[in-house]
Amino acid sequence: MINTIIFDLGGVLIDWNPEYVFLDAFNGDKEKSKWFLENICTSDWNENQDAGYPLAQATEGLVTKFPEYESYIRMFYGDWEKMLGGAIEGTVTILEELIKSKNHKLVALTNWSSETFPIAQKRFEFLNWFEGIVVSGDEKTRKPFKDIYEITLKRFNITPENALFIDDNLRNIEAAKALNINSIHFKSPEQLIEDLKTYNIHIS
């Protein structure tokens, strides 16, 4: 019996993509943008800030390492707001239906820097719909590490077997399953509606 649904945010409810900044920076050259994000401002580097490392320190450290890319490195957090592409409307509609049904506790668990998360909070009204949000940057840890899931379970008095976790990152899904949290690997709102039926959760 599922009584709690835990949503990831980026990639599930919010479209976030660094390419929105770097495709412009590299004049539409997808290969250059891809190379830069795979070799300079990497996802591993960004995830370190999601776990609480200060953005300014991270930026200066990378500039020291790659001085020839300084202007581009400074864009990553300087133009960070432009990486927010908007709400994933289909999933927001699902969230709205779940709220209307009042059958589940709804919380969020996100890998997000505590310094940039307030920008998203101002932009997306639906972030106020959750009972609470666990932000990795505030907790100084992140998915897929075990402790952030345990923080979430304890904070909201959640029994793993009665919870359903939705995330677009398979690595995070596998970590949740290891803690006996039911999970759905998100790929699209349409797929999510179908997968929710498996747990007897029906979206009209």
mmCIF file of N, CA and C in Angstrom, residues 79-187:
data_model
loop_
_atom_site.group_PDB
_atom_site.id
_atom_site.type_symbol
_atom_site.label_atom_id
_atom_site.label_comp_id
_atom_site.label_asym_id
_atom_site.label_seq_id
_atom_site.Cartn_x
_atom_site.Cartn_y
_atom_site.Cartn_z
ATOM 1 N N ASP A 79 25.341 32.269 -15.460
ATOM 2 C CA ASP A 79 24.130 32.234 -16.291
ATOM 3 C C ASP A 79 23.244 31.043 -15.948
ATOM 4 N N TRP A 80 23.396 30.529 -14.742
ATOM 5 C CA TRP A 80 22.720 29.291 -14.354
ATOM 6 C C TRP A 80 21.210 29.345 -14.572
ATOM 7 N N GLU A 81 20.605 30.491 -14.312
ATOM 8 C CA GLU A 81 19.140 30.589 -14.419
ATOM 9 C C GLU A 81 18.651 30.269 -15.829
ATOM 10 N N LYS A 82 19.490 30.527 -16.821
ATOM 11 C CA LYS A 82 19.118 30.250 -18.215
ATOM 12 C C LYS A 82 19.088 28.747 -18.509
ATOM 13 N N MET A 83 19.650 27.943 -17.590
ATOM 14 C CA MET A 83 19.617 26.487 -17.771
ATOM 15 C C MET A 83 18.248 25.912 -17.415
ATOM 16 N N LEU A 84 17.421 26.708 -16.735
ATOM 17 C CA LEU A 84 16.071 26.269 -16.388
ATOM 18 C C LEU A 84 15.173 26.473 -17.601
ATOM 19 N N GLY A 85 14.779 25.372 -18.216
ATOM 20 C CA GLY A 85 13.987 25.470 -19.434
ATOM 21 C C GLY A 85 12.492 25.633 -19.203
ATOM 22 N N GLY A 86 12.035 25.369 -18.001
ATOM 23 C CA GLY A 86 10.609 25.457 -17.709
ATOM 24 C C GLY A 86 10.104 24.204 -17.023
ATOM 25 N N ALA A 87 8.834 24.209 -16.720
ATOM 26 C CA ALA A 87 8.207 23.051 -16.077
ATOM 27 C C ALA A 87 7.954 21.957 -17.106
ATOM 28 N N ILE A 88 8.030 20.702 -16.671
ATOM 29 C CA ILE A 88 7.608 19.567 -17.497
ATOM 30 C C ILE A 88 6.106 19.401 -17.217
ATOM 31 N N GLU A 89 5.309 20.040 -18.048
ATOM 32 C CA GLU A 89 3.886 20.251 -17.745
ATOM 33 C C GLU A 89 3.117 18.959 -17.510
ATOM 34 N N GLY A 90 3.447 17.916 -18.269
ATOM 35 C CA GLY A 90 2.732 16.646 -18.090
ATOM 36 C C GLY A 90 2.896 16.094 -16.687
ATOM 37 N N THR A 91 4.099 16.218 -16.127
ATOM 38 C CA THR A 91 4.333 15.724 -14.772
ATOM 39 C C THR A 91 3.706 16.640 -13.731
ATOM 40 N N VAL A 92 3.705 17.935 -14.000
ATOM 41 C CA VAL A 92 3.049 18.875 -13.075
ATOM 42 C C VAL A 92 1.556 18.555 -12.988
ATOM 43 N N THR A 93 0.962 18.188 -14.118
ATOM 44 C CA THR A 93 -0.460 17.798 -14.131
ATOM 45 C C THR A 93 -0.690 16.552 -13.286
ATOM 46 N N ILE A 94 0.224 15.589 -13.383
ATOM 47 C CA ILE A 94 0.133 14.374 -12.558
ATOM 48 C C ILE A 94 0.207 14.746 -11.077
ATOM 49 N N LEU A 95 1.163 15.613 -10.733
ATOM 50 C CA LEU A 95 1.307 16.065 -9.343
ATOM 51 C C LEU A 95 0.030 16.735 -8.864
ATOM 52 N N GLU A 96 -0.557 17.542 -9.717
ATOM 53 C CA GLU A 96 -1.795 18.240 -9.372
ATOM 54 C C GLU A 96 -2.929 17.256 -9.096
ATOM 55 N N GLU A 97 -3.013 16.217 -9.917
ATOM 56 C CA GLU A 97 -4.046 15.197 -9.724
ATOM 57 C C GLU A 97 -3.835 14.448 -8.406
ATOM 58 N N LEU A 98 -2.596 14.168 -8.080
ATOM 59 C CA LEU A 98 -2.285 13.476 -6.821
ATOM 60 C C LEU A 98 -2.656 14.343 -5.616
ATOM 61 N N ILE A 99 -2.439 15.634 -5.739
ATOM 62 C CA ILE A 99 -2.793 16.538 -4.642
ATOM 63 C C ILE A 99 -4.311 16.572 -4.463
ATOM 64 N N LYS A 100 -5.021 16.640 -5.579
ATOM 65 C CA LYS A 100 -6.490 16.684 -5.523
ATOM 66 C C LYS A 100 -7.059 15.419 -4.885
ATOM 67 N N SER A 101 -6.428 14.275 -5.147
ATOM 68 C CA SER A 101 -6.949 13.008 -4.628
ATOM 69 C C SER A 101 -6.747 12.866 -3.120
ATOM 70 N N LYS A 102 -5.735 13.558 -2.588
ATOM 71 C CA LYS A 102 -5.444 13.551 -1.141
ATOM 72 C C LYS A 102 -5.206 12.139 -0.589
ATOM 73 N N ASN A 103 -4.717 11.244 -1.441
ATOM 74 C CA ASN A 103 -4.493 9.857 -1.011
ATOM 75 C C ASN A 103 -3.055 9.585 -0.587
ATOM 76 N N HIS A 104 -2.158 10.535 -0.892
ATOM 77 C CA HIS A 104 -0.743 10.287 -0.642
ATOM 78 C C HIS A 104 -0.052 11.510 -0.046
ATOM 79 N N LYS A 105 0.920 11.232 0.802
ATOM 80 C CA LYS A 105 1.845 12.272 1.234
ATOM 81 C C LYS A 105 2.795 12.520 0.068
ATOM 82 N N LEU A 106 3.026 13.787 -0.261
ATOM 83 C CA LEU A 106 3.859 14.121 -1.414
ATOM 84 C C LEU A 106 5.057 14.942 -0.960
ATOM 85 N N VAL A 107 6.247 14.404 -1.194
ATOM 86 C CA VAL A 107 7.476 15.103 -0.833
ATOM 87 C C VAL A 107 8.428 15.055 -2.034
ATOM 88 N N ALA A 108 9.482 15.860 -1.974
ATOM 89 C CA ALA A 108 10.473 15.876 -3.056
ATOM 90 C C ALA A 108 11.863 15.657 -2.481
ATOM 91 N N LEU A 109 12.700 15.015 -3.287
ATOM 92 C CA LEU A 109 14.099 14.765 -2.934
ATOM 93 C C LEU A 109 14.938 15.119 -4.153
ATOM 94 N N THR A 110 15.736 16.175 -4.027
ATOM 95 C CA THR A 110 16.434 16.693 -5.194
ATOM 96 C C THR A 110 17.921 16.895 -4.955
ATOM 97 N N ASN A 111 18.715 16.578 -5.979
ATOM 98 C CA ASN A 111 20.120 16.976 -5.999
ATOM 99 C C ASN A 111 20.165 18.398 -6.557
ATOM 100 N N TRP A 112 20.461 19.370 -5.688
ATOM 101 C CA TRP A 112 20.388 20.768 -6.110
ATOM 102 C C TRP A 112 21.231 21.596 -5.148
ATOM 103 N N SER A 113 21.999 22.515 -5.682
ATOM 104 C CA SER A 113 22.773 23.424 -4.838
ATOM 105 C C SER A 113 21.842 24.296 -4.005
ATOM 106 N N SER A 114 22.162 24.461 -2.737
ATOM 107 C CA SER A 114 21.339 25.320 -1.875
ATOM 108 C C SER A 114 21.420 26.782 -2.312
ATOM 109 N N GLU A 115 22.453 27.127 -3.091
ATOM 110 C CA GLU A 115 22.607 28.505 -3.557
ATOM 111 C C GLU A 115 21.723 28.821 -4.759
ATOM 112 N N THR A 116 21.424 27.827 -5.579
ATOM 113 C CA THR A 116 20.591 28.073 -6.760
ATOM 114 C C THR A 116 19.140 27.642 -6.576
ATOM 115 N N PHE A 117 18.864 26.799 -5.589
ATOM 116 C CA PHE A 117 17.495 26.306 -5.422
ATOM 117 C C PHE A 117 16.477 27.429 -5.188
ATOM 118 N N PRO A 118 16.812 28.486 -4.437
ATOM 119 C CA PRO A 118 15.832 29.570 -4.250
ATOM 120 C C PRO A 118 15.363 30.199 -5.562
ATOM 121 N N ILE A 119 16.210 30.168 -6.604
ATOM 122 C CA ILE A 119 15.805 30.692 -7.917
ATOM 123 C C ILE A 119 14.652 29.861 -8.464
ATOM 124 N N ALA A 120 14.780 28.542 -8.354
ATOM 125 C CA ALA A 120 13.708 27.651 -8.820
ATOM 126 C C ALA A 120 12.443 27.838 -7.985
ATOM 127 N N GLN A 121 12.598 28.009 -6.685
ATOM 128 C CA GLN A 121 11.436 28.180 -5.808
ATOM 129 C C GLN A 121 10.615 29.409 -6.190
ATOM 130 N N LYS A 122 11.303 30.458 -6.595
ATOM 131 C CA LYS A 122 10.591 31.679 -7.011
ATOM 132 C C LYS A 122 9.871 31.483 -8.335
ATOM 133 N N ARG A 123 10.468 30.672 -9.201
ATOM 134 C CA ARG A 123 9.915 30.522 -10.551
ATOM 135 C C ARG A 123 8.770 29.517 -10.624
ATOM 136 N N PHE A 124 8.859 28.428 -9.842
ATOM 137 C CA PHE A 124 7.895 27.331 -10.000
ATOM 138 C C PHE A 124 6.972 27.227 -8.788
ATOM 139 N N GLU A 125 5.749 27.651 -8.961
ATOM 140 C CA GLU A 125 4.761 27.665 -7.880
ATOM 141 C C GLU A 125 4.511 26.270 -7.322
ATOM 142 N N PHE A 126 4.572 25.251 -8.191
ATOM 143 C CA PHE A 126 4.239 23.889 -7.739
ATOM 144 C C PHE A 126 5.221 23.354 -6.698
ATOM 145 N N LEU A 127 6.375 23.982 -6.536
ATOM 146 C CA LEU A 127 7.311 23.542 -5.488
ATOM 147 C C LEU A 127 6.740 23.797 -4.096
ATOM 148 N N ASN A 128 5.737 24.647 -4.024
ATOM 149 C CA ASN A 128 5.062 24.907 -2.737
ATOM 150 C C ASN A 128 3.981 23.871 -2.431
ATOM 151 N N TRP A 129 3.714 22.978 -3.369
ATOM 152 C CA TRP A 129 2.645 21.995 -3.165
ATOM 153 C C TRP A 129 3.085 20.818 -2.307
ATOM 154 N N PHE A 130 4.378 20.604 -2.197
ATOM 155 C CA PHE A 130 4.874 19.453 -1.445
ATOM 156 C C PHE A 130 4.789 19.680 0.062
ATOM 157 N N GLU A 131 4.643 18.582 0.790
ATOM 158 C CA GLU A 131 4.711 18.672 2.248
ATOM 159 C C GLU A 131 6.093 19.165 2.680
ATOM 160 N N GLY A 132 7.099 18.804 1.924
ATOM 161 C CA GLY A 132 8.452 19.276 2.180
ATOM 162 C C GLY A 132 9.377 18.834 1.065
ATOM 163 N N ILE A 133 10.542 19.487 0.974
ATOM 164 C CA ILE A 133 11.539 19.163 -0.044
ATOM 165 C C ILE A 133 12.895 18.989 0.638
ATOM 166 N N VAL A 134 13.540 17.856 0.369
ATOM 167 C CA VAL A 134 14.906 17.631 0.849
ATOM 168 C C VAL A 134 15.851 18.048 -0.275
ATOM 169 N N VAL A 135 16.642 19.089 -0.006
ATOM 170 C CA VAL A 135 17.579 19.641 -0.993
ATOM 171 C C VAL A 135 18.988 19.188 -0.616
ATOM 172 N N SER A 136 19.647 18.502 -1.526
ATOM 173 C CA SER A 136 20.953 17.913 -1.225
ATOM 174 C C SER A 136 21.957 18.943 -0.710
ATOM 175 N N GLY A 137 21.956 20.128 -1.312
ATOM 176 C CA GLY A 137 22.908 21.153 -0.903
ATOM 177 C C GLY A 137 22.754 21.571 0.544
ATOM 178 N N ASP A 138 21.515 21.515 1.039
ATOM 179 C CA ASP A 138 21.259 21.848 2.453
ATOM 180 C C ASP A 138 21.768 20.749 3.370
ATOM 181 N N GLU A 139 21.724 19.503 2.864
ATOM 182 C CA GLU A 139 22.068 18.344 3.693
ATOM 183 C C GLU A 139 23.543 17.972 3.599
ATOM 184 N N LYS A 140 24.264 18.592 2.663
ATOM 185 C CA LYS A 140 25.693 18.326 2.442
ATOM 186 C C LYS A 140 25.957 16.870 2.029
ATOM 187 N N THR A 141 24.992 16.312 1.329
ATOM 188 C CA THR A 141 25.125 14.989 0.714
ATOM 189 C C THR A 141 24.154 14.945 -0.450
ATOM 190 N N ARG A 142 24.160 13.872 -1.214
ATOM 191 C CA ARG A 142 23.307 13.836 -2.401
ATOM 192 C C ARG A 142 22.982 12.395 -2.770
ATOM 193 N N LYS A 143 21.977 12.257 -3.652
ATOM 194 C CA LYS A 143 21.731 10.967 -4.273
ATOM 195 C C LYS A 143 22.934 10.611 -5.140
ATOM 196 N N PRO A 144 23.353 9.373 -5.219
ATOM 197 C CA PRO A 144 22.682 8.165 -4.734
ATOM 198 C C PRO A 144 23.164 7.696 -3.361
ATOM 199 N N PHE A 145 23.785 8.573 -2.561
ATOM 200 C CA PHE A 145 24.298 8.127 -1.270
ATOM 201 C C PHE A 145 23.160 7.810 -0.307
ATOM 202 N N LYS A 146 23.352 6.739 0.421
ATOM 203 C CA LYS A 146 22.317 6.175 1.301
ATOM 204 C C LYS A 146 21.765 7.190 2.304
ATOM 205 N N ASP A 147 22.660 8.055 2.821
ATOM 206 C CA ASP A 147 22.228 8.918 3.925
ATOM 207 C C ASP A 147 21.140 9.908 3.528
ATOM 208 N N ILE A 148 21.124 10.375 2.263
ATOM 209 C CA ILE A 148 20.091 11.350 1.905
ATOM 210 C C ILE A 148 18.707 10.708 1.814
ATOM 211 N N TYR A 149 18.670 9.443 1.438
ATOM 212 C CA TYR A 149 17.384 8.731 1.443
ATOM 213 C C TYR A 149 16.923 8.532 2.888
ATOM 214 N N GLU A 150 17.847 8.179 3.750
ATOM 215 C CA GLU A 150 17.497 7.960 5.164
ATOM 216 C C GLU A 150 17.042 9.251 5.827
ATOM 217 N N ILE A 151 17.667 10.365 5.477
ATOM 218 C CA ILE A 151 17.229 11.679 5.975
ATOM 219 C C ILE A 151 15.775 11.928 5.574
ATOM 220 N N THR A 152 15.459 11.636 4.314
ATOM 221 C CA THR A 152 14.108 11.864 3.787
ATOM 222 C C THR A 152 13.087 10.980 4.501
ATOM 223 N N LEU A 153 13.409 9.708 4.652
ATOM 224 C CA LEU A 153 12.493 8.779 5.323
ATOM 225 C C LEU A 153 12.222 9.212 6.757
ATOM 226 N N LYS A 154 13.273 9.577 7.456
ATOM 227 C CA LYS A 154 13.128 9.960 8.864
ATOM 228 C C LYS A 154 12.386 11.279 9.019
ATOM 229 N N ARG A 155 12.732 12.263 8.196
ATOM 230 C CA ARG A 155 12.142 13.606 8.327
ATOM 231 C C ARG A 155 10.631 13.589 8.139
ATOM 232 N N PHE A 156 10.169 12.761 7.216
ATOM 233 C CA PHE A 156 8.738 12.753 6.910
ATOM 234 C C PHE A 156 8.034 11.493 7.402
ATOM 235 N N ASN A 157 8.717 10.755 8.296
ATOM 236 C CA ASN A 157 8.124 9.571 8.922
ATOM 237 C C ASN A 157 7.583 8.599 7.869
ATOM 238 N N ILE A 158 8.454 8.245 6.937
ATOM 239 C CA ILE A 158 8.076 7.401 5.805
ATOM 240 C C ILE A 158 8.585 5.978 6.021
ATOM 241 N N THR A 159 7.716 5.003 5.797
ATOM 242 C CA THR A 159 8.111 3.593 5.782
ATOM 243 C C THR A 159 8.512 3.242 4.352
ATOM 244 N N PRO A 160 9.745 2.753 4.127
ATOM 245 C CA PRO A 160 10.209 2.509 2.755
ATOM 246 C C PRO A 160 9.251 1.682 1.906
ATOM 247 N N GLU A 161 8.730 0.618 2.482
ATOM 248 C CA GLU A 161 7.853 -0.282 1.716
ATOM 249 C C GLU A 161 6.531 0.371 1.310
ATOM 250 N N ASN A 162 6.176 1.456 1.975
ATOM 251 C CA ASN A 162 4.934 2.176 1.651
ATOM 252 C C ASN A 162 5.181 3.420 0.811
ATOM 253 N N ALA A 163 6.429 3.585 0.364
ATOM 254 C CA ALA A 163 6.791 4.778 -0.406
ATOM 255 C C ALA A 163 7.085 4.417 -1.856
ATOM 256 N N LEU A 164 6.884 5.402 -2.728
ATOM 257 C CA LEU A 164 7.192 5.267 -4.147
ATOM 258 C C LEU A 164 8.066 6.450 -4.554
ATOM 259 N N PHE A 165 9.237 6.149 -5.111
ATOM 260 C CA PHE A 165 10.218 7.157 -5.491
ATOM 261 C C PHE A 165 10.269 7.267 -7.008
ATOM 262 N N ILE A 166 10.230 8.503 -7.532
ATOM 263 C CA ILE A 166 10.235 8.750 -8.975
ATOM 264 C C ILE A 166 11.454 9.604 -9.315
ATOM 265 N N ASP A 167 12.321 9.082 -10.201
ATOM 266 C CA ASP A 167 13.561 9.790 -10.556
ATOM 267 C C ASP A 167 13.932 9.434 -11.991
ATOM 268 N N ASP A 168 14.572 10.374 -12.696
ATOM 269 C CA ASP A 168 14.969 10.096 -14.082
ATOM 270 C C ASP A 168 16.352 9.468 -14.176
ATOM 271 N N ASN A 169 17.066 9.358 -13.058
ATOM 272 C CA ASN A 169 18.419 8.814 -13.057
ATOM 273 C C ASN A 169 18.400 7.385 -12.504
ATOM 274 N N LEU A 170 18.751 6.426 -13.336
ATOM 275 C CA LEU A 170 18.693 5.019 -12.942
ATOM 276 C C LEU A 170 19.576 4.724 -11.735
ATOM 277 N N ARG A 171 20.695 5.393 -11.640
ATOM 278 C CA ARG A 171 21.602 5.232 -10.494
ATOM 279 C C ARG A 171 20.873 5.562 -9.179
ATOM 280 N N ASN A 172 20.078 6.610 -9.196
ATOM 281 C CA ASN A 172 19.338 7.013 -7.993
ATOM 282 C C ASN A 172 18.205 6.036 -7.676
ATOM 283 N N ILE A 173 17.602 5.490 -8.726
ATOM 284 C CA ILE A 173 16.542 4.493 -8.575
ATOM 285 C C ILE A 173 17.091 3.233 -7.907
ATOM 286 N N GLU A 174 18.230 2.778 -8.373
ATOM 287 C CA GLU A 174 18.833 1.560 -7.815
ATOM 288 C C GLU A 174 19.196 1.739 -6.346
ATOM 289 N N ALA A 175 19.658 2.934 -5.982
ATOM 290 C CA ALA A 175 19.988 3.217 -4.577
ATOM 291 C C ALA A 175 18.742 3.182 -3.705
ATOM 292 N N ALA A 176 17.637 3.701 -4.234
ATOM 293 C CA ALA A 176 16.381 3.683 -3.478
ATOM 294 C C ALA A 176 15.872 2.253 -3.302
ATOM 295 N N LYS A 177 15.953 1.470 -4.361
ATOM 296 C CA LYS A 177 15.496 0.075 -4.286
ATOM 297 C C LYS A 177 16.297 -0.726 -3.264
ATOM 298 N N ALA A 178 17.584 -0.398 -3.137
ATOM 299 C CA ALA A 178 18.438 -1.086 -2.161
ATOM 300 C C ALA A 178 17.972 -0.831 -0.726
ATOM 301 N N LEU A 179 17.196 0.232 -0.541
ATOM 302 C CA LEU A 179 16.640 0.563 0.780
ATOM 303 C C LEU A 179 15.170 0.149 0.889
ATOM 304 N N ASN A 180 14.718 -0.690 -0.055
ATOM 305 C CA ASN A 180 13.337 -1.212 -0.078
ATOM 306 C C ASN A 180 12.293 -0.143 -0.385
ATOM 307 N N ILE A 181 12.723 0.937 -1.073
ATOM 308 C CA ILE A 181 11.778 1.959 -1.517
ATOM 309 C C ILE A 181 11.320 1.590 -2.928
ATOM 310 N N ASN A 182 10.019 1.449 -3.124
ATOM 311 C CA ASN A 182 9.481 1.196 -4.458
ATOM 312 C C ASN A 182 9.868 2.361 -5.370
ATOM 313 N N SER A 183 10.162 2.071 -6.629
ATOM 314 C CA SER A 183 10.694 3.121 -7.493
ATOM 315 C C SER A 183 10.221 3.003 -8.932
ATOM 316 N N ILE A 184 10.111 4.176 -9.571
ATOM 317 C CA ILE A 184 9.807 4.255 -10.998
ATOM 318 C C ILE A 184 10.896 5.079 -11.668
ATOM 319 N N HIS A 185 11.501 4.502 -12.701
ATOM 320 C CA HIS A 185 12.500 5.229 -13.493
ATOM 321 C C HIS A 185 11.757 6.098 -14.506
ATOM 322 N N PHE A 186 11.752 7.395 -14.286
ATOM 323 C CA PHE A 186 10.981 8.330 -15.113
ATOM 324 C C PHE A 186 11.618 8.533 -16.475
ATOM 325 N N LYS A 187 10.769 8.434 -17.511
ATOM 326 C CA LYS A 187 11.225 8.722 -18.875
ATOM 327 C C LYS A 187 10.327 9.751 -19.553
#
